[in-house]
Short mmCIF file of C-alpha atoms in Angstrom, two decimals:
data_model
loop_
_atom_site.label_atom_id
_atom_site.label_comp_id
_atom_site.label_asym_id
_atom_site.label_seq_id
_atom_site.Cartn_x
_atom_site.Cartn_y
_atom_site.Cartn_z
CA UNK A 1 107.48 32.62 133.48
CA UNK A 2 104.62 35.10 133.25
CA UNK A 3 100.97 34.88 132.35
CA UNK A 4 100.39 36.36 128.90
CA UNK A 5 98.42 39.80 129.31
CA UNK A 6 96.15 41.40 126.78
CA UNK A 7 94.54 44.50 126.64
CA UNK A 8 91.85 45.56 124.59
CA UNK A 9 92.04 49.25 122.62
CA UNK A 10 89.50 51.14 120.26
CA UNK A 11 90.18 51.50 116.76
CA UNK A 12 91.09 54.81 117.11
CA UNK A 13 94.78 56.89 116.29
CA UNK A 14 94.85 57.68 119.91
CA UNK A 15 95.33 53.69 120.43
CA UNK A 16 98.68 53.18 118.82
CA UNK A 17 100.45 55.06 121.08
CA UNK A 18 98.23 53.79 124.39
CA UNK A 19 99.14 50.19 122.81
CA UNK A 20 102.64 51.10 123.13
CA UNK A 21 102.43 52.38 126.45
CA UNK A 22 100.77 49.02 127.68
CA UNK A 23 103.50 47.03 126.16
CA UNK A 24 106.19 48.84 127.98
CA UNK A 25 104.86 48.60 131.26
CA UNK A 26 104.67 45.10 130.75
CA UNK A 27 108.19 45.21 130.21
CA UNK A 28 108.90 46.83 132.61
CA UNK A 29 106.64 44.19 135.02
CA UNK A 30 108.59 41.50 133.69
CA UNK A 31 112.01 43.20 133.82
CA UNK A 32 112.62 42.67 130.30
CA UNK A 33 114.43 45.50 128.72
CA UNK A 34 116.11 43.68 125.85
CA UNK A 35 115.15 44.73 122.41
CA UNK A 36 112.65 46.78 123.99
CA UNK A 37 112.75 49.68 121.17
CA UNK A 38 112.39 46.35 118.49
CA UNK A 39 109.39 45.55 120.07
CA UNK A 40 107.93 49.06 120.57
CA UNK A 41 108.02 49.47 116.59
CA UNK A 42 106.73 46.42 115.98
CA UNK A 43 103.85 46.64 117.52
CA UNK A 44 103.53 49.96 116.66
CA UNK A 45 103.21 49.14 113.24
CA UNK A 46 101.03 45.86 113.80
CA UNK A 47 98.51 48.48 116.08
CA UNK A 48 98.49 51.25 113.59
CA UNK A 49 97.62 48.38 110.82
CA UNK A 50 94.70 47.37 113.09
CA UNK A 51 93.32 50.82 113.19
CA UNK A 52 94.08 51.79 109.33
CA UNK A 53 93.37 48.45 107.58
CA UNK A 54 91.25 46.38 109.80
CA UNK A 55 87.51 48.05 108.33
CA UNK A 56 84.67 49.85 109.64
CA UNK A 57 82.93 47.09 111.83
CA UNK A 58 86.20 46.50 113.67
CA UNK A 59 85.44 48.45 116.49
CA UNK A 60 88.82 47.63 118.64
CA UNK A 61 91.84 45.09 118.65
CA UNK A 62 93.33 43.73 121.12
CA UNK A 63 96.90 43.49 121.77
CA UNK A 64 98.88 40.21 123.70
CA UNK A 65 102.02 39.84 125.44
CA UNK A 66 103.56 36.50 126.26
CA UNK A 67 106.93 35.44 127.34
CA UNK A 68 108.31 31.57 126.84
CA UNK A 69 111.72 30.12 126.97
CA UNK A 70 113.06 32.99 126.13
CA UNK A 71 110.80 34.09 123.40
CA UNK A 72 108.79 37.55 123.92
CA UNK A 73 105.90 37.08 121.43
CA UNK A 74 103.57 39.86 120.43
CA UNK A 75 99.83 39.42 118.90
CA UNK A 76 97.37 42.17 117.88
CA UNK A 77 94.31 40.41 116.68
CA UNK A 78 91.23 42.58 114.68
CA UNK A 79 88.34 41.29 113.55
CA UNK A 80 89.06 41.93 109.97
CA UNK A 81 89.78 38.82 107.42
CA UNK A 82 91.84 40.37 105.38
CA UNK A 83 95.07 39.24 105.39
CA UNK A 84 98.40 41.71 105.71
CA UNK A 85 101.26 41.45 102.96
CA UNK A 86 104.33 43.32 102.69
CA UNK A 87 104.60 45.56 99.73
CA UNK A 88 107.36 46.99 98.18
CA UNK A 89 106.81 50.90 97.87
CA UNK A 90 108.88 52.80 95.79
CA UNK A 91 110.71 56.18 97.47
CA UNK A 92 107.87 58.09 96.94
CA UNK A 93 105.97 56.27 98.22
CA UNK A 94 103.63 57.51 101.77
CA UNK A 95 103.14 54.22 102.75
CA UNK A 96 103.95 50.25 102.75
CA UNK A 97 106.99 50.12 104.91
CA UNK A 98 105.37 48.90 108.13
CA UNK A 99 105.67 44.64 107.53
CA UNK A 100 109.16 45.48 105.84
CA UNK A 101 110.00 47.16 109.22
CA UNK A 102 108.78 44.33 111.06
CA UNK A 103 110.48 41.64 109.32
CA UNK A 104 113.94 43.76 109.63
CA UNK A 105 113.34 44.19 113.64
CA UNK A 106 112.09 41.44 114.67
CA UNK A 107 113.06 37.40 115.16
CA UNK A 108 109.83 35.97 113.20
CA UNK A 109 106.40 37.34 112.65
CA UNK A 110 103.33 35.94 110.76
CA UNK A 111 99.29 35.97 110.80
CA UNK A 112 96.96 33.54 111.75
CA UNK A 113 93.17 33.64 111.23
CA UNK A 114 90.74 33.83 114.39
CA UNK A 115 88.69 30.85 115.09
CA UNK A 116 86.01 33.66 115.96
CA UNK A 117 86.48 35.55 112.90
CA UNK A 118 88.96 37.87 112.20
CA UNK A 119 92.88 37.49 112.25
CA UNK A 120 96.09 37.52 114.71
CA UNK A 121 99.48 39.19 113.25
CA UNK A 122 102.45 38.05 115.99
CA UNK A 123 105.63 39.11 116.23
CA UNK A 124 108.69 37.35 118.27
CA UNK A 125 111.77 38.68 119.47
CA UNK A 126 115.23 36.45 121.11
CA UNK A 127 115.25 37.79 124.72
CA UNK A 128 119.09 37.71 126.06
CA UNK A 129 119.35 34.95 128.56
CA UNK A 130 120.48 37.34 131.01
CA UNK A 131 117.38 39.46 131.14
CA UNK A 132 115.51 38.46 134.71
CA UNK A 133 112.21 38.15 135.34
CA UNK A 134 110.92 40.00 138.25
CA UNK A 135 110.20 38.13 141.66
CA UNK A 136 106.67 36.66 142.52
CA UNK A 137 106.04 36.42 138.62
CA UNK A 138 103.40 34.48 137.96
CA UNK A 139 103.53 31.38 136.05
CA UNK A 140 101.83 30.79 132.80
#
């Protein structure tokens, strides 16, 4: 199994896609290719919450990979307390989709305050049995 990894990014647009970037390297470390646009999304839309919703003090978030029994879990922790809901926008709507598109991708998601302050959102996604882990991987 692999060590989790976590990177740290600025609150900043620019981060989102630099997030995105980290988690598919990692994916590609770990050989993992399964469900890899599901994830991509999802934390595409957990990032870009960070950086729209998390407040002006919240300087950064910081994004963590982990991979267990099958289970590729996702957590992007800010150091805002305010806690994420889905909405339900209308058509016209701008905004709002981004926890509806996370519950329709992924396998289980849900947010957990920070010890420290602050909050994690996670997301999980079923990895296909099949899907190998690179050699010399590093045990958790």
């Amino acid at each position: 199994m692999p060590r989790p990894v976590a990177h740290r990014f600025p609150r900043a647009d620019a981060a989102v896609p630099e997030a995105r970037s980290f988690l598919r390297q990692v994916l590609a470390d770990w050989n993992i290719s399964d469900r890899l646009d599901d994830a991509l999304n999802c934390l595409s839309e957990l990032a870009t919450n960070a950086v729209v919703h998390a407040g002006a003090s919240a300087g950064h978030f910081d994004v963590e990979v982990g991979f267990l029994d099958g289970c590729l879990r996702i957590e992007v922790r800010d150091l805002s307390r305010q806690t994420p809901t889905r909405k339900s926008p209308d058509a016209d709507d701008p905004t709002g989709r981004g926890l509806l598109i996370v519950d329709a991708l992924s396998d289980g998601w849900g947010v957990e305050p920070c010890v420290r302050g602050g909050k994690t959102v996670w997301t999980e996604f079923k990895i296909e049995a099949e899907q190998g882990l690179s050699a010399g991987v590093s045990p958790w």
